[in-house]
Structures are given as C-alpha cells and as structure tokens.
Coordinates of C-alpha atoms in Angstrom, one line a residue:
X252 CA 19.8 14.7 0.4
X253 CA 21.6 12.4 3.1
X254 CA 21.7 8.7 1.6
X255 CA 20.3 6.1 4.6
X256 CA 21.2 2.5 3.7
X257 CA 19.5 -0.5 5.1
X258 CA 20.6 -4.4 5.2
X259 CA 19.0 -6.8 7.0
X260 CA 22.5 -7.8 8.9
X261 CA 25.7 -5.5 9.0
X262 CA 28.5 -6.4 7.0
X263 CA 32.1 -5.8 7.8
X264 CA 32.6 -5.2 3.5
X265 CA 29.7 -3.3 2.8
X266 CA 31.0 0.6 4.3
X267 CA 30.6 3.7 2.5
X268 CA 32.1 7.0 3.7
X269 CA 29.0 9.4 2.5
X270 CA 25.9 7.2 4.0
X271 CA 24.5 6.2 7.2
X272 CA 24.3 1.7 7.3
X273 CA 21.9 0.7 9.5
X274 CA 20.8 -2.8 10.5
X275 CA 17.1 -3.5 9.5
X276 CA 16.3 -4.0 13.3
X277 CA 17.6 -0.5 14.2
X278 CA 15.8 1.6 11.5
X279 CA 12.5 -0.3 12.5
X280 CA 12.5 -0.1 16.1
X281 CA 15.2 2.7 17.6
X282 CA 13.8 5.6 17.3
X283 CA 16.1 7.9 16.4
X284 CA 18.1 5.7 13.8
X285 CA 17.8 6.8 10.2
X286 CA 14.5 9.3 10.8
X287 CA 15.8 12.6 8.9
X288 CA 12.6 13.8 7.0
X289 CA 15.1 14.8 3.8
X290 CA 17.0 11.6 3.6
X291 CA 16.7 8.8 0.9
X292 CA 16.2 5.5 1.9
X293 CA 18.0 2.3 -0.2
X294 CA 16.7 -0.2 1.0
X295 CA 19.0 -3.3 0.7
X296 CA 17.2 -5.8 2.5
X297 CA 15.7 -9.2 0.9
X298 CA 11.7 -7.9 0.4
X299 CA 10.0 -11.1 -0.8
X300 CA 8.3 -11.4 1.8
X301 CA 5.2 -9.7 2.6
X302 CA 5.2 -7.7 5.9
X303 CA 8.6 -9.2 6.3
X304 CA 11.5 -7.0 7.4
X305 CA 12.6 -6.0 4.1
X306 CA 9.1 -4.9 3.7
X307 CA 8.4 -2.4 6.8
X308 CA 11.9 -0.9 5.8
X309 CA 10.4 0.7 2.6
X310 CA 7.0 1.1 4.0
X311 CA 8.1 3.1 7.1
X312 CA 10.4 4.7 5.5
X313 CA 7.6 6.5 3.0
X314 CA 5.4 7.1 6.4
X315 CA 8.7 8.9 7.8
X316 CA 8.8 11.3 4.5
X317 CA 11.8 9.7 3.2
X318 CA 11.7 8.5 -0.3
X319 CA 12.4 4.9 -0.1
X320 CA 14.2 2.7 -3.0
X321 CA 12.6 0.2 -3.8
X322 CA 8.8 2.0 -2.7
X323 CA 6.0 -0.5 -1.6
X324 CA 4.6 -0.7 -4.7
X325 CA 7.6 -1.9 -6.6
X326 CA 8.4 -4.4 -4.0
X327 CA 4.2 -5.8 -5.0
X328 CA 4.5 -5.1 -8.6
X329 CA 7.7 -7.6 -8.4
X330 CA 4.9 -10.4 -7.4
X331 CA 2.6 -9.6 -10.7
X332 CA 2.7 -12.2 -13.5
X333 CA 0.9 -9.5 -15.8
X334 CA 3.7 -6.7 -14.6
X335 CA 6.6 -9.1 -15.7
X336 CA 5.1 -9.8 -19.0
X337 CA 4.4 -6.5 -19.8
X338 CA 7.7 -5.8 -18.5
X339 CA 9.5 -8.8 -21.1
X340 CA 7.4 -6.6 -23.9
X341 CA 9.0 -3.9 -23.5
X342 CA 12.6 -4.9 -23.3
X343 CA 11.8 -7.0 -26.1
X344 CA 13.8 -5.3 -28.7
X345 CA 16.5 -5.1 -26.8
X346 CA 17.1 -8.2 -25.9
X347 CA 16.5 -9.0 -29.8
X348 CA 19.6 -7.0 -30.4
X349 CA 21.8 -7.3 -28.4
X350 CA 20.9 -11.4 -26.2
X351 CA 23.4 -13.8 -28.0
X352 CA 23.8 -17.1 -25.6
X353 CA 23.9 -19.7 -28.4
X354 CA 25.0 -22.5 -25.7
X355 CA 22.0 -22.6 -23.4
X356 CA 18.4 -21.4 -23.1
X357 CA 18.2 -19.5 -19.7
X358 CA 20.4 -16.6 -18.8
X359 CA 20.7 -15.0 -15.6
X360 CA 21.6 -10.9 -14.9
X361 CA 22.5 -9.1 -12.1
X362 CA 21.4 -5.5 -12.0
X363 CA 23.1 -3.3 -9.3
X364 CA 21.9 0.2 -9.3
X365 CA 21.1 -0.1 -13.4
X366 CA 24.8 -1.6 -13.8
X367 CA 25.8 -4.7 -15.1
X368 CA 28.6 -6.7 -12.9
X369 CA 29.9 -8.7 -15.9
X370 CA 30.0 -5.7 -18.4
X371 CA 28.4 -7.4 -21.2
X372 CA 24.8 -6.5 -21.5
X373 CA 25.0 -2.5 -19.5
X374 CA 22.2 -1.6 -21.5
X375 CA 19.9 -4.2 -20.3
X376 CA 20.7 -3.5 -17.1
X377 CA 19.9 0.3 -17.5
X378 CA 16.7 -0.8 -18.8
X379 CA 15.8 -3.0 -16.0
X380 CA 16.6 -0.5 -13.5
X381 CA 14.3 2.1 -15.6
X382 CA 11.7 0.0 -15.6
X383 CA 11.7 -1.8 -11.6
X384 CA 13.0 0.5 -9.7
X385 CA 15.0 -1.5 -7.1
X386 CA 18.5 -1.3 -6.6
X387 CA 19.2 -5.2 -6.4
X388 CA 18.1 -6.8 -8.9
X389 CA 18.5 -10.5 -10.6
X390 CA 16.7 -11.4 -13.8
X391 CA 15.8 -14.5 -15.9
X392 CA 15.9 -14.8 -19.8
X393 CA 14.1 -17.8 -21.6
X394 CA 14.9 -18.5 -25.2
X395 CA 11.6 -20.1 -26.7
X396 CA 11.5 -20.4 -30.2
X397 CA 14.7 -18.5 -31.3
X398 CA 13.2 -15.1 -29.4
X399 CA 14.9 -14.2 -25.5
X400 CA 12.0 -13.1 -22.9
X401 CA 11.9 -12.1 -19.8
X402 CA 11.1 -14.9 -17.4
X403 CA 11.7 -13.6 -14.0
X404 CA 12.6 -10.9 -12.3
X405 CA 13.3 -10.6 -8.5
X406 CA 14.4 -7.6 -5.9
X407 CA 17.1 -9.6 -4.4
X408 CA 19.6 -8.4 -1.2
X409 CA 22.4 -7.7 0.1
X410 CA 23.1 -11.2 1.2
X411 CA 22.2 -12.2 -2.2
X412 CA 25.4 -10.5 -3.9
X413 CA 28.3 -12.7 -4.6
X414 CA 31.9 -11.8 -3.1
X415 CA 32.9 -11.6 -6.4
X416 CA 30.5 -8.6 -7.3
X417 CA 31.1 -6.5 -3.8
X418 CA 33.6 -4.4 -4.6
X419 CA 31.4 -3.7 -8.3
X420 CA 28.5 -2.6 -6.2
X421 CA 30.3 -0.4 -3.5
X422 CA 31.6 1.5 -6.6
X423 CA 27.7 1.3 -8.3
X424 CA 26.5 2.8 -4.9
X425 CA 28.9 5.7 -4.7
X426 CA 27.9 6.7 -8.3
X427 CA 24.5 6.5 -8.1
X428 CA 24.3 8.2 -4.7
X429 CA 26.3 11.1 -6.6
X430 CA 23.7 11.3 -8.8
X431 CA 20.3 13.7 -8.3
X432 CA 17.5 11.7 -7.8
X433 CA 15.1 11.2 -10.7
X434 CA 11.2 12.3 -11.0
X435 CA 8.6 9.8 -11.5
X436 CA 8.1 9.1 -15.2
X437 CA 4.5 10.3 -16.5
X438 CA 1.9 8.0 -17.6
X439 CA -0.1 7.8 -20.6
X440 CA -3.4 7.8 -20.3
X441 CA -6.6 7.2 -22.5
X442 CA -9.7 9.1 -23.6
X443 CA -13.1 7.9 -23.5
X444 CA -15.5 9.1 -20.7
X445 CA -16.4 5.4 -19.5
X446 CA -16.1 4.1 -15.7
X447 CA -15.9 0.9 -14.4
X448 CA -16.9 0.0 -11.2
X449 CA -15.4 -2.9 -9.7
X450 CA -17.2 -5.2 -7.3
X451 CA -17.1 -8.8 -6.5
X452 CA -20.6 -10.5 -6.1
X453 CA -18.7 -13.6 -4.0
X454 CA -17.7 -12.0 -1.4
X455 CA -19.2 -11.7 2.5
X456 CA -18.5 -8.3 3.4
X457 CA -19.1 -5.8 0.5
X458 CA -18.2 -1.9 0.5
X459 CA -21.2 -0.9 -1.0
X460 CA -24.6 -2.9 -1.7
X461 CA -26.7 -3.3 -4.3
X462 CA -28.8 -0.4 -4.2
X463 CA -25.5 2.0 -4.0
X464 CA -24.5 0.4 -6.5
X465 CA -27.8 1.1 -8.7
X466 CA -27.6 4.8 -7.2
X467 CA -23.5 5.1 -8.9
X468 CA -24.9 4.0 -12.4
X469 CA -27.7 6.7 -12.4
X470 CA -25.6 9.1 -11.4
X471 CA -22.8 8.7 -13.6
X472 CA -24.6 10.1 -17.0
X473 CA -25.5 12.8 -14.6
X474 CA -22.3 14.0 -15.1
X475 CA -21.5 12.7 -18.2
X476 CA -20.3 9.5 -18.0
X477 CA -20.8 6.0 -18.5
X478 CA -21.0 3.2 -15.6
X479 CA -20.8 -0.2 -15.6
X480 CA -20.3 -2.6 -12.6
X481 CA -17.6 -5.0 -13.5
X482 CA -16.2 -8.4 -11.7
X483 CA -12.8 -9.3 -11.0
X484 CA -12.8 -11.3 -14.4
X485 CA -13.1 -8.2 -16.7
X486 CA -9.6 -7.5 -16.2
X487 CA -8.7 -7.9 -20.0
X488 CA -11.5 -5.5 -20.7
X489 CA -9.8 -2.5 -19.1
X490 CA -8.6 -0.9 -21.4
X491 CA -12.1 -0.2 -22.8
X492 CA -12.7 2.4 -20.4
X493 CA -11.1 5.9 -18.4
X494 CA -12.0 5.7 -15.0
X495 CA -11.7 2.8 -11.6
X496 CA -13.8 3.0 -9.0
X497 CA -13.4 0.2 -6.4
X498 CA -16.2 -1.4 -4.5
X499 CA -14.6 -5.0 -3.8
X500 CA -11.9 -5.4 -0.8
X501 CA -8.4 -4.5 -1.3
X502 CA -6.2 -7.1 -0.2
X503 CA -2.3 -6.3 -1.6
X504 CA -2.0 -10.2 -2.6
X505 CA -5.1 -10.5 -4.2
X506 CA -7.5 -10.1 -7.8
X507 CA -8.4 -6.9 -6.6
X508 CA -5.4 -4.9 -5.9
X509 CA -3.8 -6.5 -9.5
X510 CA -7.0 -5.0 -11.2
X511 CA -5.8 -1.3 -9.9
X512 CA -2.6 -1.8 -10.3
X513 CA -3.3 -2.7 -14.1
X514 CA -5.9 0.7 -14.6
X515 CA -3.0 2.7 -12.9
X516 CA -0.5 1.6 -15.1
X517 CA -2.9 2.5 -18.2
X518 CA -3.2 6.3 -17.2
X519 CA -6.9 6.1 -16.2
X520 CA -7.8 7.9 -12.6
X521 CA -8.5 5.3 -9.9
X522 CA -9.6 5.0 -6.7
X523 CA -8.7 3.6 -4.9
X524 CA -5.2 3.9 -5.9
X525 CA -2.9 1.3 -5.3
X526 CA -0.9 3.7 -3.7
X527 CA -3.4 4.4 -1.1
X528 CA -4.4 1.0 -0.8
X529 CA -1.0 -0.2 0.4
X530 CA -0.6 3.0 3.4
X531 CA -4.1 2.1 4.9
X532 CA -3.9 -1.3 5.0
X533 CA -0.7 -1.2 7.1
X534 CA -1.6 -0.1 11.0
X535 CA 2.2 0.3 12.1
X536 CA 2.8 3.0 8.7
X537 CA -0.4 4.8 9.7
X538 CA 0.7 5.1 13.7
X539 CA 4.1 5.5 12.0
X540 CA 2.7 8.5 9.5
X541 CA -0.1 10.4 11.9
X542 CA 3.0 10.8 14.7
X543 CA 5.2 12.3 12.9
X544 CA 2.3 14.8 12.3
X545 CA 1.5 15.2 15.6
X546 CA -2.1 13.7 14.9
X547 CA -3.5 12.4 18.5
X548 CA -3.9 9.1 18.5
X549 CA -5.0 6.4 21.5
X550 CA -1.1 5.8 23.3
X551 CA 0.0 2.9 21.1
X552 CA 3.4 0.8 21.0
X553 CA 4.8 -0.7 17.9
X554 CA 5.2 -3.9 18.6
X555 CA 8.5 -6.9 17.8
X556 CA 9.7 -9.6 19.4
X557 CA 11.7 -8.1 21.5
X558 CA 9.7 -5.4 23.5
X559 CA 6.7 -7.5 24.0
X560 CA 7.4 -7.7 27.5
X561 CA 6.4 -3.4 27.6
X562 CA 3.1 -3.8 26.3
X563 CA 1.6 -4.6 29.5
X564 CA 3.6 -1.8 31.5
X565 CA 3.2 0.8 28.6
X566 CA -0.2 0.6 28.0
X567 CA -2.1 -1.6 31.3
X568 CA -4.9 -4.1 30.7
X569 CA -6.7 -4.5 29.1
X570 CA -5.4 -3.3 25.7
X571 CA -6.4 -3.9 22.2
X572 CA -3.3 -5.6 19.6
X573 CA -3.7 -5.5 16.4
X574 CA -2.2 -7.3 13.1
X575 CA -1.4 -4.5 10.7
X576 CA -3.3 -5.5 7.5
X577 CA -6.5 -6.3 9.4
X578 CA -9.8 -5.5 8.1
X579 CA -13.4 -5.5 9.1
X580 CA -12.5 -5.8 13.1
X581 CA -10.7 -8.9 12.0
X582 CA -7.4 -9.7 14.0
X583 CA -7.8 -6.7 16.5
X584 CA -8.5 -8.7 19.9
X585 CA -8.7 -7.3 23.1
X586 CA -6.1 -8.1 25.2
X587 CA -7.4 -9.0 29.3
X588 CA -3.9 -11.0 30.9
X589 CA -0.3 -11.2 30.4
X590 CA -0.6 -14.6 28.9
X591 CA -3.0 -13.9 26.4
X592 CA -0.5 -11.2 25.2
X593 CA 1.5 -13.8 24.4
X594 CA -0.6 -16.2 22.8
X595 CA -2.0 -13.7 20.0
X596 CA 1.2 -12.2 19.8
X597 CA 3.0 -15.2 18.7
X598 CA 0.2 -16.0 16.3
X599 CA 0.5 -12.4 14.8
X600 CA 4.5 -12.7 14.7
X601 CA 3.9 -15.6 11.9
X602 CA 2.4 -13.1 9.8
X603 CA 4.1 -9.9 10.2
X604 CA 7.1 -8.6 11.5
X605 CA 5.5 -6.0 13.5
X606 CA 2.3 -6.1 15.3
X607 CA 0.3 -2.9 16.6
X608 CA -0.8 -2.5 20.3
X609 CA -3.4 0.0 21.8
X610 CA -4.2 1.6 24.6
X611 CA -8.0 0.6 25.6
X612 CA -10.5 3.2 24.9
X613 CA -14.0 1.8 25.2
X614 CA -16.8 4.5 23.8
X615 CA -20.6 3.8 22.9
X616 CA -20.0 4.8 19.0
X617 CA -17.0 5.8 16.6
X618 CA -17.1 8.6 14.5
X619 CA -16.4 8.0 10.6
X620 CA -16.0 10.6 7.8
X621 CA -15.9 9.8 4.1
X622 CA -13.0 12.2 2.8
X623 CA -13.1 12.0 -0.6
X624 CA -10.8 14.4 -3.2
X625 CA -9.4 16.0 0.3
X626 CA -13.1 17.5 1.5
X627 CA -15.6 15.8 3.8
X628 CA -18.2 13.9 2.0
X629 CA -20.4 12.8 4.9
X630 CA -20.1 12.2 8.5
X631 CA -21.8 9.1 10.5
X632 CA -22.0 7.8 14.0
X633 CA -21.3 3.9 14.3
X634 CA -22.6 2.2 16.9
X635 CA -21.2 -0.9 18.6
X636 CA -22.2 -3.9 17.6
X637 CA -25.0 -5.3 20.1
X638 CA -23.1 -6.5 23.2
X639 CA -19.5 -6.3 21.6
X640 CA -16.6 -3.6 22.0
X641 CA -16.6 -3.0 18.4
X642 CA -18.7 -1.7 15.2
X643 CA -18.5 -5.0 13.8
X644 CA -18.5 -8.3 15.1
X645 CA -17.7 -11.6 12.8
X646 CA -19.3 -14.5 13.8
X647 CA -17.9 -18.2 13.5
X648 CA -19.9 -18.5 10.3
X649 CA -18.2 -15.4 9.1
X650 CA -21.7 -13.8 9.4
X651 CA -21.3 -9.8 9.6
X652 CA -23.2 -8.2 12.8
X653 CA -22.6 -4.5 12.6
X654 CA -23.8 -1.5 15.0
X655 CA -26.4 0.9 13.9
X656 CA -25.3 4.1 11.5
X657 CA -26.6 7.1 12.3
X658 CA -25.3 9.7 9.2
X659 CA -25.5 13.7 9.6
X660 CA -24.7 16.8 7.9
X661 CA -21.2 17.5 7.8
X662 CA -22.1 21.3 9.1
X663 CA -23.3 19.3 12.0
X664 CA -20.6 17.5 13.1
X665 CA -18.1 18.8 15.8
X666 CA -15.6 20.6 13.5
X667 CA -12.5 18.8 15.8
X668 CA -13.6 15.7 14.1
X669 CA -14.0 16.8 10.8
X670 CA -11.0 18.8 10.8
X671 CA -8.7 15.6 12.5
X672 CA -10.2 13.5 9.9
X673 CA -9.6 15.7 6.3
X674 CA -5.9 16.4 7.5
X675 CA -5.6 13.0 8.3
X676 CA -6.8 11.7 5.1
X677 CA -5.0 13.9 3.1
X678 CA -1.7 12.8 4.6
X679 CA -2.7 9.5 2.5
X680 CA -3.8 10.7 -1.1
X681 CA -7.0 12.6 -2.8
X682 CA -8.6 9.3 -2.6
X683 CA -11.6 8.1 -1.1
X684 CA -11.1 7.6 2.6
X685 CA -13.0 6.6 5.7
X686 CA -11.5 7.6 8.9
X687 CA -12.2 6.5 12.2
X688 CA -11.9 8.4 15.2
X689 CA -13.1 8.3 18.6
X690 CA -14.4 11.1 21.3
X691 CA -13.2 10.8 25.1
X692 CA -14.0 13.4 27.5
X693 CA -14.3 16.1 24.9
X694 CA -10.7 15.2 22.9
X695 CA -10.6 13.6 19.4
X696 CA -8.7 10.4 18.9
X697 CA -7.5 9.1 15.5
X698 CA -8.0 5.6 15.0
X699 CA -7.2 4.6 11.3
X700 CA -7.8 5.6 8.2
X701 CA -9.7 2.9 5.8
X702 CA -9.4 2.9 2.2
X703 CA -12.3 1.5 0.3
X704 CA -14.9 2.9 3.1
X705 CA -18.1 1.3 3.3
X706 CA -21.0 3.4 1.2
X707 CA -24.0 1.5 1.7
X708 CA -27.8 2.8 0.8
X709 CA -29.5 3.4 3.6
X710 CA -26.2 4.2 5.8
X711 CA -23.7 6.8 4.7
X712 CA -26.3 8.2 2.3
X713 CA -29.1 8.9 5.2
X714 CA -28.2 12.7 4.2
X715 CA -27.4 13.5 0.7
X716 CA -29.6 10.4 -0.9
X717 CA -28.2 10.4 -4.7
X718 CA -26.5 13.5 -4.3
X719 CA -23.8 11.4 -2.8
X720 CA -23.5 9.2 -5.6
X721 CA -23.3 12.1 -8.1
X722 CA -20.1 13.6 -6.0
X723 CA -18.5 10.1 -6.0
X724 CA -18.6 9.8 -10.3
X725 CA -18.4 13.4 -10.6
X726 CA -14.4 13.4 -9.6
X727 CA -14.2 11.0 -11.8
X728 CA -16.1 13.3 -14.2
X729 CA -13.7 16.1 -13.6
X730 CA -10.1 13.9 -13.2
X731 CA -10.9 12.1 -16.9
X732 CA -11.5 16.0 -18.3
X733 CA -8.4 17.2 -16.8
X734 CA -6.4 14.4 -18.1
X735 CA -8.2 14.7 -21.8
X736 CA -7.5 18.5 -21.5
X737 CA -3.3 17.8 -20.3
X738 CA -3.1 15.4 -23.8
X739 CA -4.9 18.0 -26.1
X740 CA -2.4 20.4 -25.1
X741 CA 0.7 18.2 -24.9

C-alpha cells in the first residue's frame, strides 16, 4: 500500500524516501496528485477546523478509496465532550499506575504515531493512539483530588511539532508506515429488542411528521419490536435500548449527530449512521465519490479561491453554486452575472474551503428514491416549488414552501433512475438514503444523495401506506437479530 502524506505547507525537514509529500493545496485541487485508489492517506494537516483544509484532506481522501488517517469521524469525535470523557475512563487505570507529576497539576503529551517523544510514559501514548486514531496527537492530564484524568485531547499538525521532536517523528513515520495497517476494532453491542426513534419537536423542517411517526410505532411490534419517539434530551437513556432510528436533522456540529455517534459507539444498529451522515452532507466528497465511479452527474467544478475565475467559462450562466453542507435548498443559489459569482462566493469561502458549482439544468420535477438497506424503498416525483427553480423554497420567515409529491411503484419507475440511484446509494452505506436525480432529454443526472430523507404521511407513503413503515423497523428488526445471534455464538 503506497503511503500518501499530506501537510498543510511543505517542509524542507519533513522528507521521507518511501512516501509521496504533498501540499494540502495540491492533493485538493490537482488532479492527478495523490489519487491512487490503494494508497493510504496520513493526513498531517491541522483539522480543527470544520470544512477547513485539514478537513477535505481526510474527507476526499475516503471519496477517492484511500483509507485516510485521521477519517472524518475521528477528526468530529475529537470535538465531543462525552467522547473525551469516556475516553479519560478508559485510560484511567493507566494513568493510575503509571502518572507521577508530584510538582504540578496539568501535564501535557505528545503522541506521534502511538510514540512518546520524551520516552517516559510509551504506554500512554500507545493507548491514546489505540483509542483516537490520529497520528498527531497532544493531550492534557488534570490532577483533581489526587486521581490524573484526561482533560483534553487534540489532533494537532505538522506545524504543531517542535524542532526538537522532528527528527523523533520522521523515525515514528518510517516505523509505522513499515507496519500493516490494522482492522477496525469490533464493537460490543447490547441485547434488548427496543428502538428509539429520535425526533426533535423544535425544529421547522422535520424528516418525517406526526402521523409517520404514529405509523413507525405501530409498525414496530409488527415485527417484534418496541418504539418510542425520543427528543434530543434522552441521550443518557440510550443505553436502555438496541436500535436508532433518526428523524431529526443531521447537522455534524450539532445534538443530533452526538446522539448517533453515542448509539454507534454502544453496538446498537443506527441509521442514520454517523458514518453516512458525514459523506452526504458534504457536496464536493459526493461529486468527488460519484466521478470516480463514473456516475453522470450535471458538469460541475470544484470550486477554491483560486479557479473562481473558470466557473463562468466552464459552466456559462446561469449556473447554480453550492456550499457543501447545505440542506433543504439552503445555500444553493443560482448564479445570473459574473459579479454575483463573486459575491456568494466570498460569503461561501468564510465557511468552507471549497465550494461546489453546477451546471444549470432547469426541469419541471426531480426524481427521488428512498434506498434503504441497498434496495429501492419507494420512488416519487417532486415538483418545483410554485414559481421557484427548486423543490423547496425558504421564505424570510424560514417558512417551508415545497412542490407537490407525486409517489409510485417502484416497478413503475424508469429502471435508469432506479438503477443510477441504488448504485449510487450504496456507494454511501446500507443506510437510509434519498437520492435526487434529474431527467433531460431522456439521460439520468445524479444530483446528491441525502441522508435522513424526508418520509412524510401522505407523500412518500402514497403507495405502500403502513407497509412502508413496517420495512423501515423491520431492518431494524432483522440487524438487532443478527447482532443477538453473532454474541450467542461468540
């Protein structure tokens, strides 16, 4: 497996004879820098910031098929309170043993590659690294009542390592880059058929309303399970039950997407997985992912500071940018003048490194299919919004005005679309998935692929009615028996 390295800024030290060291800049935005489907990424660069540099290196570099170190989800597991503490638990006896800093009550550790610079506490190290899988990594120990814990822990970056330690790391990168790479530890799991399904009666825009919601609870002992409709301030209760289902929004920095994270990390089957959550939700990895399968999608241009000036001569006017997190229609603004371009631009460059533009391709409705556990679940035309360009428009008052729904047998549907849409979707996960695609002049166009789809009563159910909801709990059904079945026999 060829070793890629990334850093935010080259480094006259930093050379190793048996990788490839690439600037950040070149691995994002020349295309043939670093794109070898085999290699493994190491991703050096500071990642604190969310859709910062750093960031898209790791992200892009799972959408390319690499295996990326840190992955996205370590680099947002890094920003969870609950993750460190669990985290300072479980080191706990170690740093019981073998933390003696009688002279002050905060101690700092480096961590390069699961190796200690200073050569004085190796086994922490190696436990960190275990645990947070990022090769750069600084942590801070408290001393609170005579006991050590774990205060803080950071991915840090190249930049971020003192002279002092360089010559330490190059050696810690040669070893570990000698080493095979190691599978994913298992995770435990639990045992009692109960879901929980998680929505948030606060907010606006909700994936699924009440009566869907009604129709998952009288399904689920259908199929021999439990349901109950949680709110984001269950979290502590989790652990009561085996199985997440999602029905709130997503956001990576928000209540939500730390309320996955936690079920994940207790075994249970979720959807949607933060896993999945993290690919959709990022427009530049989904262009990045559905090219390098040769999915059609609308001529698009990844988009940085300094090709902004190709937009225009790329893809003509008007054209359709896009910030890559954005949800609902919001932050995807047509584009009509040069100078425009560089309004929104600029105000999407505060936010994200990289911004998404699209080539224009008005149509009277876009097709979505619900892929859920890699089959079709149901198909639906949606409409444009009345007199607007897209499926939903949000007002000034943040009211939601959305284009009509026409569902239909998934039999019915032209099998291009189906068939664009369940391989596209299972590039993603065995989630729950809602892909968008649009039909010009008889050729299928993928547009995204949404996590957390919209399953509304009276909408995506116009065709199965409750038969729906009893597919929905009844993978959950089926993923809590396989995992009960894997434990008996362990």
């Amino acid at each position: 497996m060829r070793n890629v390295i990334v850093i935010d800024h080259p480094q006259e030290w930093f050379e190793l004879p048996d990788a490839h060291v690439l600037g950040a800049r070149a691995y994002l935005t020349e295309h043939d820098s670093g794109r070898e489907a085999d290699a493994r990424v190491i991703n050096l660069c500071r990642t604190g910031r969310y859709q910062g540099r750093g960031y898209y290196v790791s992200l892009l570099a799972e959408a390319r098929g690499q295996r990326s170190l840190p992955d996205v989800k370590t680099i947002e597991d890094l920003k969870s309170e609950a993750r460190v503490q669990s985290l300072s638990g479980q080191l706990q006896p170690l740093l019981r043993e073998t933390l003696h800093h009688d002279d002050s009550d905060r101690f700092e550790l480096n961590a390069y590659l699961g190796k200690d610079p200073a050569q004085r506490h190796q086994a922490l190290a190696e436990k960190l690294f275990a645990n947070v899988h990022a090769p750069l990594l600084r942590a801070v120990f408290a001393r609170e009542q005579a006991e050590w814990w774990l205060d803080a822990v950071y991915a840090i970056g190249l930049a971020d390592v003192p002279a002092q330690h360089r010559a330490f790391l190059l050696e810690a990168m040669k070893a570990f880059m000698a080493e095979a790479p190691a599978p994913k530890p298992e995770r435990p799991g639990v045992a009692r058929p109960r879901l929980a399904i998680l929505w948030d009666p606060q907010e606006a825009h909700r994936p699924s309303n009440e009566e869907a919601l009604q129709g998952l609870l009288r399904a689920a002992p259908l199929v021999g399970l439990e349901a109950e409709l949680v709110t984001p301030d269950a979290l502590e209760r989790l652990p009561e039950f085996d199985g997440l289902f999602n029905r709130a929004s997503p956001e990576v920095d928000g209540v939500t997407y730390e309320f996955l994270r936690r079920a994940e990390s207790l075994g249970m089957p979720v959807v949607d997985d933060p896993e999945s959550i993290l690919k959709c939700l990022n427009k530049v990895y989904m262009h990045e992912l559905m090219s390098r399968h040769r999915i059609d999608q609308p001529r698009a241009l990844i988009v940085h500071r300094n090709n902004l000036d190709q937009v225009v001569a790329t893809l003509g006017l008007p054209c359709v940018l896009k910030l890559p997190d954005s949800g609902f229609g919001l932050d995807v603004v047509k584009i009509e003048s040069e100078g425009e371009l560089r309004r929104e631009a600029e105000r999407f460059f505060q936010v994200s490194e990289l911004i998404v533009a699209q080539e224009w391709l008005p149509t009277g409705f876009d097709w979505r299919v619900g892929v859920y556990d890699r089959r079709p679940l149901f198909v639906c035309k949606y409409f444009m919004a009345p007199g607007h360009w897209k499926v939903n428009q949000v007002t000034e008052g943040e009211r939601l005005i959305e284009g009509k729904t026409v569902a239909m047998a998934v039999g019915e549907a032209p099998e291009p679309v189906v068939g664009i849409a369940v391989r596209a979707a299972n590039l993603i996960g065995r989630g729950l998935y809602g892909v968008d695609l649009k039909q010009v002049d008889g050729r299928v166009y993928l547009i995204e692929v949404n996590c957390n789809p919209n399953i509304d009563a009276g909408n995506e159910d116009q065709v199965l009615g409750d038969a729906l909801y009893r597919e929905v709990v009844g993978v959950f059904a089926r993923r809590i028996a396989e995992r009960r079945g894997s434990w008996s026999s362990a």
